Amino acid sequence: MKREQCGGCGGPDLKTVLDLGSSPLADTFVTDREESAAAQRYPLTMVQCQQCFLAQIGDVIPDELLWTEDFGYYSSTSPSLLKHFSAYADWAIRGTSMLRGPLVVEVGCNDGILLRHFDEAGYRTLGIEPATGPASVAAGLGLEIVTEGLTLALADKLTRQHGLASLVLANNVAAHVSDLPDFLAGLRALLRPDGYLVLEVQDYEALMLGHGFDMLYHEHRFFYDRASLGLALRRAGLDIISTSKVATQGGSLRVVAQQVPIPWRGAYQNGSPTPAQIGLGAQRRADAIRLNLVRMLGEMAGPRTTIAAYGAPAKATTLLHWTGAHNFIDFAADTTPAKIGRFLPGTCIEILDAATCPTPDVYLVTAWNYLPDIIRREGAFLANGGRFIVPLPVPVVI
Ligand code: JHZ
Ligand code: ZN
C-alpha cells in the first residue's frame, strides 16, 4: 500500500514532506466502542513527486476500505457550506447562462448540497457519488444519481445515455480518487467542447503554509497547488482559464477549465512559490503545534474539567491521533445524524448530538475551519466562562 510512484505522472522519486505518525481511517464511524478503539492504524505521511511536484498521500488505502456504509460525511450538515454552495450555484448559473444544452453533471455530489440548486433552476442534472449514504440523500431530493466513482469508462457510458455536459462540477473530489489520470480523462470526456469544468480543491499551499495539517488523512490522496493542478489537467487535455481562492476547508482553490484539443506533455512550469518550497519546514512547524497543543490541554485538564471536541470532522482523527489529544477528550459534539451515537475513529470517544449534549468546560474546536460561525453561535458559552481551544493554524485559547 506504500506508494512507489507518483499518482499523477508515474515519476519514481517521491520525497516525504510530512510525517504525522499513524492514524485510523478518518471517516469510518462505527457504532461499537471496542471496534472503534481497535481500528486499524495506517502510516500517515505526505510525499511529493520530484518530477511534477504533485503532493500525495504516502500510503494508499484501497477504495473498498474507505467508502463503506460507515462513511459519515454529509456536506449539508454544515450551515456555512450551505451558504457557500448556494452562492457557488448563483455564480455558475450567471457565468454559463449563454450556453445551450444545459446538462450539469456533478462528480462527488455528496448529498446534493450544490446540484439541487441547478435542478431548481431548471437545468438537467446528473450526480455521480460513490458514497451510498450521501448518494441516497441526494436521490431523495429527486436528483438522478449514479452511485459509482468516476472513471473514463463510466464517463463514456454516461455520455451515451445523457449526452455531453455544458457544465461539469467537481468539488473536493479530485483529492480522493485512486487513478488520477483516468479520473481527469473522465471529467474531460463528460464535457461538450465549449463546456466548462469547475473544480474546487483544498489548497496545498494553504494547508502547508496555513498549517491545516489535519487535512492530511487517507481519504485525501492528492494535494494540489495552482501549478501541480494545472499540470495534471494539462496532461488530461484540460486548460485552466481562471483560478480564484475560496475560504472553504481552511483555504481552497476554485479553477475553471476547458478542453484543449490535444493533451499536452511537458515539464513543470514556474509558479510562485514553487510547490517544492511550500513544504519546507512543515515538519518542524507541525511538531511545534503538537507540543503546544498538548501543553495547553495538559494545563486545562483536571478531574473536574470536561473537555469536548467541537465537531467530529474527518480531520479530528488526524489531529487527535497525531498529537495524542484524544487522551484529554471526554466526548465529541456534532450535528450530523449519521455520526451521533458512534465513536471518533480509533477511540472510545462517543459522538453526542450537539443540540442535546451536556455543556463542557472547554471545547477543542476540531471543526476549526468554521470558527467564525461557531463563535457567533456560541456567544453564551463564552459569556458563561466556557473556553475554546482552537488547535490550528496555531493553538490558542479563547
Ligand atoms: P468538515 C470532509 O472533511 C471529508 P471534514 C472529506 N474527505 C472532504 O474532502 C471534506 O470534507 C470536504 C460538524 N459541525 O466540513 C459537521 C458541527 O457539529 O470540516 C461535520 O461533522 N457543528 C469528504 O469532515 C464536521 O463538524 C458546527 O457548528 O473535516 C465538519 O466537517 C459545524 C460548523 C460543523 O469536514
Ligand atoms: Zn509526478
Short mmCIF file of C-alpha atoms and ligand atoms in Angstrom, two decimals:
data_model
loop_
_atom_site.label_atom_id
_atom_site.label_comp_id
_atom_site.label_asym_id
_atom_site.label_seq_id
_atom_site.Cartn_x
_atom_site.Cartn_y
_atom_site.Cartn_z
CA MET A 1 0.00 0.00 0.00
CA LYS A 2 3.04 2.25 0.17
CA ARG A 3 3.10 4.49 -2.87
CA GLU A 4 6.00 3.55 -5.10
CA GLN A 5 5.42 6.04 -7.91
CA CYS A 6 3.69 9.34 -8.48
CA GLY A 7 -0.07 9.02 -8.93
CA GLY A 8 -0.03 11.95 -11.35
CA CYS A 9 2.90 11.42 -13.72
CA GLY A 10 4.28 8.00 -12.76
CA GLY A 11 7.62 9.51 -11.67
CA PRO A 12 9.70 7.29 -9.34
CA ASP A 13 11.14 9.89 -6.98
CA LEU A 14 8.83 10.66 -4.03
CA LYS A 15 10.15 12.76 -1.16
CA THR A 16 8.47 12.72 2.28
CA VAL A 17 7.43 16.25 3.29
CA LEU A 18 5.31 15.49 6.36
CA ASP A 19 5.07 12.53 8.72
CA LEU A 20 2.21 12.54 11.24
CA GLY A 21 2.75 9.04 12.59
CA SER A 22 -0.13 6.66 12.04
CA SER A 23 -3.88 7.10 12.16
CA PRO A 24 -7.12 5.17 11.65
CA LEU A 25 -9.42 5.90 8.69
CA ALA A 26 -10.87 9.32 9.42
CA ASP A 27 -14.40 8.97 8.08
CA THR A 28 -15.24 5.47 9.32
CA PHE A 29 -17.55 5.97 12.28
CA VAL A 30 -18.60 2.68 13.87
CA THR A 31 -21.26 2.01 16.49
CA ASP A 32 -19.22 -0.35 18.67
CA ARG A 33 -16.82 1.13 21.25
CA GLU A 34 -14.33 -1.77 21.22
CA GLU A 35 -14.35 -1.99 17.44
CA SER A 36 -13.69 1.74 17.28
CA ALA A 37 -10.81 1.62 19.77
CA ALA A 38 -9.23 -1.29 17.88
CA ALA A 39 -9.50 0.33 14.44
CA GLN A 40 -6.53 -0.40 12.24
CA ARG A 41 -3.92 2.40 12.08
CA TYR A 42 -2.08 3.20 8.86
CA PRO A 43 1.04 5.33 8.35
CA LEU A 44 0.13 8.96 7.66
CA THR A 45 2.69 10.70 5.51
CA MET A 46 2.66 13.21 2.70
CA VAL A 47 5.11 12.74 -0.13
CA GLN A 48 5.87 14.93 -3.10
CA CYS A 49 6.86 13.88 -6.61
CA GLN A 50 10.19 15.39 -7.57
CA GLN A 51 9.20 15.36 -11.23
CA CYS A 52 5.75 17.04 -11.33
CA PHE A 53 5.68 18.29 -7.69
CA LEU A 54 2.27 16.82 -7.02
CA ALA A 55 1.85 16.24 -3.26
CA GLN A 56 0.16 12.98 -2.33
CA ILE A 57 -0.51 10.56 0.49
CA GLY A 58 2.38 8.17 1.12
CA ASP A 59 0.20 5.12 1.85
CA VAL A 60 -2.73 4.38 -0.42
CA ILE A 61 -5.71 2.65 1.20
CA PRO A 62 -7.98 0.69 -1.18
CA ASP A 63 -11.31 2.30 -2.10
CA GLU A 64 -13.36 -0.51 -0.59
CA LEU A 65 -11.94 0.22 2.89
CA LEU A 66 -12.58 3.97 2.61
CA TRP A 67 -16.06 4.27 1.16
CA THR A 68 -18.05 1.88 3.31
CA GLU A 69 -21.56 2.24 4.71
CA ASP A 70 -19.90 3.69 7.84
CA PHE A 71 -18.67 6.69 5.82
CA GLY A 72 -20.10 9.65 7.73
CA TYR A 73 -19.62 12.87 5.77
CA TYR A 74 -22.77 14.75 4.74
CA SER A 75 -22.00 18.21 3.37
CA SER A 76 -25.40 19.69 4.16
CA THR A 77 -24.90 19.43 7.93
CA SER A 78 -22.61 22.48 7.96
CA PRO A 79 -24.52 25.78 7.68
CA SER A 80 -21.65 27.74 6.15
CA LEU A 81 -21.28 25.12 3.41
CA LEU A 82 -24.98 25.50 2.59
CA LYS A 83 -24.31 29.21 2.06
CA HIS A 84 -21.11 28.56 0.13
CA PHE A 85 -22.73 26.21 -2.35
CA SER A 86 -25.82 28.36 -2.79
CA ALA A 87 -23.58 31.32 -3.75
CA TYR A 88 -21.48 28.96 -5.93
CA ALA A 89 -24.60 27.91 -7.86
CA ASP A 90 -25.60 31.56 -8.45
CA TRP A 91 -22.10 32.33 -9.68
CA ALA A 92 -22.01 29.32 -12.03
CA ILE A 93 -25.51 29.92 -13.39
CA ARG A 94 -24.61 33.55 -14.17
CA GLY A 95 -21.30 32.54 -15.74
CA THR A 96 -22.76 29.87 -18.01
CA SER A 97 -26.12 31.40 -18.86
CA MET A 98 -25.21 31.73 -22.54
CA LEU A 99 -24.70 28.00 -23.03
CA ARG A 100 -27.26 25.88 -24.78
CA GLY A 101 -27.88 22.21 -23.96
CA PRO A 102 -27.91 22.73 -20.24
CA LEU A 103 -26.81 19.40 -18.77
CA VAL A 104 -24.96 19.89 -15.48
CA VAL A 105 -23.01 16.93 -14.11
CA GLU A 106 -21.60 16.98 -10.61
CA VAL A 107 -18.92 14.48 -9.73
CA GLY A 108 -18.76 13.75 -5.99
CA CYS A 109 -22.10 15.47 -5.37
CA ASN A 110 -22.39 14.09 -1.81
CA ASP A 111 -25.93 14.77 -0.51
CA GLY A 112 -26.84 17.13 -3.35
CA ILE A 113 -25.86 20.33 -1.49
CA LEU A 114 -24.87 22.04 -4.77
CA LEU A 115 -26.61 20.10 -7.53
CA ARG A 116 -30.07 20.74 -6.10
CA HIS A 117 -29.72 24.42 -6.99
CA PHE A 118 -29.24 23.59 -10.68
CA ASP A 119 -32.21 21.26 -10.56
CA GLU A 120 -34.32 24.01 -9.00
CA ALA A 121 -33.11 26.47 -11.68
CA GLY A 122 -34.42 24.15 -14.40
CA TYR A 123 -31.20 22.54 -15.64
CA ARG A 124 -30.97 18.89 -16.50
CA THR A 125 -28.72 17.40 -13.82
CA LEU A 126 -26.82 14.22 -13.12
CA GLY A 127 -24.92 13.42 -9.92
CA ILE A 128 -22.10 10.93 -9.51
CA GLU A 129 -21.41 9.85 -5.92
CA PRO A 130 -19.91 6.55 -4.74
CA ALA A 131 -20.68 7.05 -1.01
CA THR A 132 -24.03 5.29 -0.63
CA GLY A 133 -25.39 7.25 2.37
CA PRO A 134 -24.97 10.76 0.92
CA ALA A 135 -25.97 9.45 -2.55
CA SER A 136 -29.30 8.22 -1.24
CA VAL A 137 -29.99 11.58 0.45
CA ALA A 138 -29.32 13.27 -2.92
CA ALA A 139 -31.61 10.79 -4.70
CA GLY A 140 -34.24 11.53 -2.05
CA LEU A 141 -34.23 15.15 -3.27
CA GLY A 142 -35.35 13.86 -6.67
CA LEU A 143 -31.89 14.12 -8.26
CA GLU A 144 -30.66 11.44 -10.66
CA ILE A 145 -27.60 9.88 -9.03
CA VAL A 146 -25.14 7.26 -10.25
CA THR A 147 -23.63 5.54 -7.19
CA GLU A 148 -20.13 4.93 -8.54
CA GLY A 149 -16.76 6.63 -8.70
CA LEU A 150 -15.97 8.45 -11.95
CA THR A 151 -13.72 6.67 -14.45
CA LEU A 152 -13.23 7.28 -18.16
CA ALA A 153 -15.28 4.15 -18.89
CA LEU A 154 -18.17 5.42 -16.75
CA ALA A 155 -17.97 8.88 -18.39
CA ASP A 156 -18.22 7.30 -21.85
CA LYS A 157 -21.20 5.23 -20.77
CA LEU A 158 -22.99 8.23 -19.24
CA THR A 159 -22.43 10.49 -22.24
CA ARG A 160 -24.01 7.83 -24.47
CA GLN A 161 -27.08 7.88 -22.21
CA HIS A 162 -27.31 11.58 -21.35
CA GLY A 163 -25.24 13.49 -23.90
CA LEU A 164 -22.37 15.86 -23.19
CA ALA A 165 -22.46 18.36 -20.33
CA SER A 166 -22.25 22.13 -20.58
CA LEU A 167 -21.02 22.30 -17.03
CA VAL A 168 -19.11 19.68 -15.04
CA LEU A 169 -18.59 20.35 -11.35
CA ALA A 170 -16.11 18.52 -9.15
CA ASN A 171 -15.65 19.90 -5.65
CA ASN A 172 -13.46 18.29 -3.01
CA VAL A 173 -13.27 15.13 -5.06
CA ALA A 174 -10.06 15.33 -7.10
CA ALA A 175 -8.21 14.76 -3.81
CA HIS A 176 -9.98 11.45 -3.26
CA VAL A 177 -9.52 9.49 -6.48
CA SER A 178 -7.36 6.41 -6.86
CA ASP A 179 -6.46 6.72 -10.55
CA LEU A 180 -5.99 10.43 -11.16
CA PRO A 181 -5.19 10.41 -14.92
CA ASP A 182 -8.22 8.20 -15.59
CA PHE A 183 -10.47 10.40 -13.41
CA LEU A 184 -9.35 13.58 -15.19
CA ALA A 185 -9.83 11.90 -18.57
CA GLY A 186 -13.35 11.06 -17.36
CA LEU A 187 -14.04 14.71 -16.48
CA ARG A 188 -12.87 15.76 -19.93
CA ALA A 189 -14.99 13.13 -21.63
CA LEU A 190 -18.14 14.40 -19.91
CA LEU A 191 -17.70 17.90 -21.35
CA ARG A 192 -19.03 19.48 -24.50
CA PRO A 193 -16.18 21.09 -26.45
CA ASP A 194 -17.45 24.53 -25.36
CA GLY A 195 -18.37 23.39 -21.84
CA TYR A 196 -16.79 24.38 -18.58
CA LEU A 197 -15.28 22.31 -15.81
CA VAL A 198 -15.25 23.87 -12.34
CA LEU A 199 -13.11 22.23 -9.70
CA GLU A 200 -12.62 23.09 -6.06
CA VAL A 201 -9.69 21.53 -4.29
CA GLN A 202 -8.19 22.13 -0.91
CA ASP A 203 -5.16 24.34 -1.47
CA TYR A 204 -1.85 22.62 -0.75
CA GLU A 205 -0.23 25.99 -0.14
CA ALA A 206 -2.90 26.94 2.43
CA LEU A 207 -2.57 23.51 4.03
CA MET A 208 1.20 23.69 4.40
CA LEU A 209 1.79 27.41 4.97
CA GLY A 210 -1.52 27.95 6.78
CA HIS A 211 -0.97 24.88 8.98
CA GLY A 212 -4.01 22.88 8.00
CA PHE A 213 -2.02 19.77 8.78
CA ASP A 214 -5.09 17.85 9.95
CA MET A 215 -6.36 17.84 6.35
CA LEU A 216 -3.84 15.05 5.78
CA TYR A 217 -5.69 11.75 6.06
CA HIS A 218 -6.06 8.69 3.87
CA GLU A 219 -9.17 9.83 2.00
CA HIS A 220 -7.10 12.69 0.65
CA ARG A 221 -4.74 11.08 -1.81
CA PHE A 222 -3.70 14.24 -3.68
CA PHE A 223 -2.97 17.82 -2.60
CA TYR A 224 -2.89 20.48 -5.28
CA ASP A 225 -1.43 23.90 -5.69
CA ARG A 226 -2.13 26.01 -8.78
CA ALA A 227 0.91 24.69 -10.64
CA SER A 228 0.57 20.96 -9.94
CA LEU A 229 -3.18 21.06 -10.61
CA GLY A 230 -2.61 22.92 -13.87
CA LEU A 231 -0.06 20.34 -14.93
CA ALA A 232 -2.29 17.35 -14.08
CA LEU A 233 -5.18 18.94 -16.00
CA ARG A 234 -2.93 19.74 -18.98
CA ARG A 235 -1.87 16.13 -19.19
CA ALA A 236 -5.55 15.22 -19.42
CA GLY A 237 -6.23 17.79 -22.15
CA LEU A 238 -7.78 20.46 -19.94
CA ASP A 239 -6.62 24.02 -19.58
CA ILE A 240 -7.23 26.32 -16.60
CA ILE A 241 -8.84 29.57 -17.74
CA SER A 242 -9.34 31.11 -14.31
CA THR A 243 -8.28 30.50 -10.72
CA SER A 244 -9.59 32.02 -7.53
CA LYS A 245 -9.10 31.36 -3.85
CA VAL A 246 -12.08 30.44 -1.70
CA ALA A 247 -12.26 30.07 2.07
CA THR A 248 -13.74 26.58 2.38
CA GLN A 249 -11.81 23.74 4.04
CA GLY A 250 -9.22 26.10 5.52
CA GLY A 251 -8.40 27.53 2.08
CA SER A 252 -9.27 26.12 -1.32
CA LEU A 253 -8.71 26.85 -4.99
CA ARG A 254 -11.55 27.13 -7.47
CA VAL A 255 -10.47 26.68 -11.05
CA VAL A 256 -12.44 26.86 -14.27
CA ALA A 257 -11.05 24.74 -17.08
CA GLN A 258 -11.91 23.92 -20.67
CA GLN A 259 -10.87 21.28 -23.12
CA VAL A 260 -7.72 21.80 -25.14
CA PRO A 261 -7.81 19.86 -28.40
CA ILE A 262 -4.59 17.95 -27.87
CA PRO A 263 -3.37 16.76 -24.46
CA TRP A 264 -0.10 18.47 -23.67
CA ARG A 265 3.00 16.82 -22.27
CA GLY A 266 5.65 18.95 -20.71
CA ALA A 267 7.68 19.73 -17.67
CA TYR A 268 6.64 21.65 -14.59
CA GLN A 269 6.42 25.37 -15.31
CA ASN A 270 7.31 28.10 -12.86
CA GLY A 271 4.79 29.23 -10.31
CA SER A 272 5.48 31.17 -7.15
CA PRO A 273 6.27 29.94 -4.59
CA THR A 274 7.23 26.62 -6.13
CA PRO A 275 5.45 23.58 -4.73
CA ALA A 276 8.81 22.28 -3.51
CA GLN A 277 9.32 25.42 -1.40
CA ILE A 278 5.86 25.19 0.12
CA GLY A 279 6.79 22.05 2.04
CA LEU A 280 9.94 23.46 3.62
CA GLY A 281 9.87 23.40 7.40
CA ALA A 282 6.39 21.86 7.51
CA GLN A 283 7.51 19.02 9.76
CA ARG A 284 9.07 21.35 12.31
CA ARG A 285 6.02 23.60 12.32
CA ALA A 286 3.75 20.58 12.75
CA ASP A 287 5.88 19.30 15.64
CA ALA A 288 5.77 22.70 17.37
CA ILE A 289 1.98 22.81 17.04
CA ARG A 290 1.65 19.33 18.51
CA LEU A 291 3.76 20.19 21.56
CA ASN A 292 1.93 23.47 22.19
CA LEU A 293 -1.50 21.91 21.85
CA VAL A 294 -0.72 19.10 24.25
CA ARG A 295 0.76 21.56 26.75
CA MET A 296 -2.40 23.71 26.60
CA LEU A 297 -4.66 20.71 27.07
CA GLY A 298 -2.50 19.49 29.94
CA GLU A 299 -2.79 22.87 31.67
CA MET A 300 -6.57 22.94 31.32
CA ALA A 301 -7.30 19.31 32.13
CA GLY A 302 -8.28 18.27 35.63
CA PRO A 303 -10.64 15.89 37.43
CA ARG A 304 -13.47 18.44 37.39
CA THR A 305 -12.89 19.81 33.91
CA THR A 306 -14.84 18.40 30.99
CA ILE A 307 -13.20 18.81 27.61
CA ALA A 308 -15.19 18.02 24.46
CA ALA A 309 -14.43 18.14 20.77
CA TYR A 310 -16.49 20.71 18.85
CA GLY A 311 -17.40 18.67 15.79
CA ALA A 312 -16.44 15.21 14.64
CA PRO A 313 -14.93 16.06 11.24
CA ALA A 314 -12.61 13.68 9.45
CA LYS A 315 -9.75 16.00 10.25
CA ALA A 316 -10.32 15.47 14.01
CA THR A 317 -8.98 11.95 13.63
CA THR A 318 -5.71 13.21 12.23
CA LEU A 319 -5.45 15.93 14.86
CA LEU A 320 -6.20 13.65 17.80
CA HIS A 321 -4.00 10.74 16.77
CA TRP A 322 -1.11 12.84 15.56
CA THR A 323 -0.98 14.95 18.74
CA GLY A 324 -2.32 12.46 21.29
CA ALA A 325 -5.04 14.99 22.20
CA HIS A 326 -7.67 12.23 22.32
CA ASN A 327 -6.42 11.39 25.80
CA PHE A 328 -7.94 14.65 27.05
CA ILE A 329 -11.34 14.44 25.34
CA ASP A 330 -14.50 13.26 27.14
CA PHE A 331 -16.91 13.36 24.19
CA ALA A 332 -17.47 14.95 20.80
CA ALA A 333 -20.47 17.11 19.88
CA ASP A 334 -21.65 17.01 16.27
CA THR A 335 -24.78 17.87 14.32
CA THR A 336 -24.58 15.05 11.73
CA PRO A 337 -27.30 12.42 12.41
CA ALA A 338 -25.16 9.68 10.81
CA LYS A 339 -22.33 10.29 13.29
CA ILE A 340 -24.33 10.63 16.51
CA GLY A 341 -24.04 7.60 18.81
CA ARG A 342 -20.90 6.44 17.01
CA PHE A 343 -17.27 6.90 18.03
CA LEU A 344 -14.38 9.01 16.81
CA PRO A 345 -12.29 6.57 14.75
CA GLY A 346 -9.68 4.71 16.78
CA THR A 347 -11.04 5.96 20.12
CA CYS A 348 -13.72 5.36 22.78
CA ILE A 349 -14.85 8.99 22.43
CA GLU A 350 -18.58 8.98 21.78
CA ILE A 351 -20.17 11.46 19.39
CA LEU A 352 -23.16 13.13 21.04
CA ASP A 353 -25.88 15.24 19.49
CA ALA A 354 -24.66 18.84 19.65
CA ALA A 355 -28.22 20.02 20.29
CA THR A 356 -28.71 17.98 23.48
CA CYS A 357 -25.27 17.10 24.90
CA PRO A 358 -24.04 18.48 28.24
CA THR A 359 -22.09 21.74 28.10
CA PRO A 360 -18.39 21.07 28.73
CA ASP A 361 -15.96 23.49 30.37
CA VAL A 362 -13.69 23.51 27.34
CA TYR A 363 -14.24 22.78 23.67
CA LEU A 364 -11.35 21.72 21.47
CA VAL A 365 -12.55 23.18 18.18
CA THR A 366 -11.83 20.30 15.81
CA ALA A 367 -14.08 21.90 13.15
CA TRP A 368 -11.82 24.99 13.29
CA ASN A 369 -12.49 25.80 9.62
CA TYR A 370 -15.92 27.06 10.76
CA LEU A 371 -14.58 29.13 13.67
CA PRO A 372 -16.34 32.43 12.80
CA ASP A 373 -19.68 30.60 12.58
CA ILE A 374 -19.06 28.76 15.83
CA ILE A 375 -18.06 31.85 17.81
CA ARG A 376 -21.12 33.68 16.54
CA ARG A 377 -23.33 30.80 17.64
CA GLU A 378 -21.63 30.10 20.97
CA GLY A 379 -21.58 33.59 22.48
CA ALA A 380 -23.48 32.36 25.55
CA PHE A 381 -20.95 29.55 26.13
CA LEU A 382 -18.08 32.05 26.12
CA ALA A 383 -20.00 34.59 28.21
CA ASN A 384 -20.64 31.90 30.84
CA GLY A 385 -16.92 31.19 31.23
CA GLY A 386 -16.61 28.42 28.65
CA ARG A 387 -13.28 28.23 26.82
CA PHE A 388 -12.35 27.25 23.30
CA ILE A 389 -9.02 25.75 22.36
CA VAL A 390 -8.51 26.37 18.66
CA PRO A 391 -5.81 23.93 17.54
CA LEU A 392 -4.90 25.31 14.12
CA PRO A 393 -3.39 27.20 12.37
CA VAL A 394 -1.66 27.77 15.73
CA PRO A 395 -3.06 26.63 19.07
CA VAL A 396 -4.81 29.40 21.01
CA VAL A 397 -7.19 29.53 23.95
CA ILE A 398 -10.15 31.90 23.73
P1 JHZ B 1 -15.96 19.49 7.80
C1 JHZ B 1 -14.77 16.26 4.96
O1 JHZ B 1 -13.83 16.76 5.91
C2 JHZ B 1 -14.29 14.95 4.44
P2 JHZ B 1 -14.28 17.14 7.37
C3 JHZ B 1 -13.97 14.86 3.00
N1 JHZ B 1 -12.86 13.98 2.82
C4 JHZ B 1 -13.56 16.16 2.42
O2 JHZ B 1 -12.86 16.22 1.45
C5 JHZ B 1 -14.01 17.42 3.03
O3 JHZ B 1 -14.99 17.24 3.98
C6 JHZ B 1 -14.56 18.38 2.01
C7 JHZ B 1 -19.80 19.22 12.26
N2 JHZ B 1 -20.23 20.54 12.72
O4 JHZ B 1 -16.93 20.11 6.87
C8 JHZ B 1 -20.37 18.74 10.97
C9 JHZ B 1 -20.86 20.66 13.93
O5 JHZ B 1 -21.11 19.66 14.61
O6 JHZ B 1 -14.98 20.40 8.44
C10 JHZ B 1 -19.28 17.84 10.45
O7 JHZ B 1 -19.37 16.55 11.03
N3 JHZ B 1 -21.23 21.90 14.35
C11 JHZ B 1 -15.18 14.33 2.28
O8 JHZ B 1 -15.09 16.03 7.94
C12 JHZ B 1 -18.00 18.49 10.97
O9 JHZ B 1 -18.39 19.25 12.11
C13 JHZ B 1 -20.95 23.02 13.62
O10 JHZ B 1 -21.29 24.12 14.06
O11 JHZ B 1 -13.06 17.55 8.10
C14 JHZ B 1 -17.37 19.44 9.96
O12 JHZ B 1 -16.76 18.73 8.95
C15 JHZ B 1 -20.29 22.87 12.37
C16 JHZ B 1 -19.97 24.08 11.55
C17 JHZ B 1 -19.94 21.62 11.95
O13 JHZ B 1 -15.24 18.38 7.00
ZN ZN B 2 4.69 13.27 -10.58
#
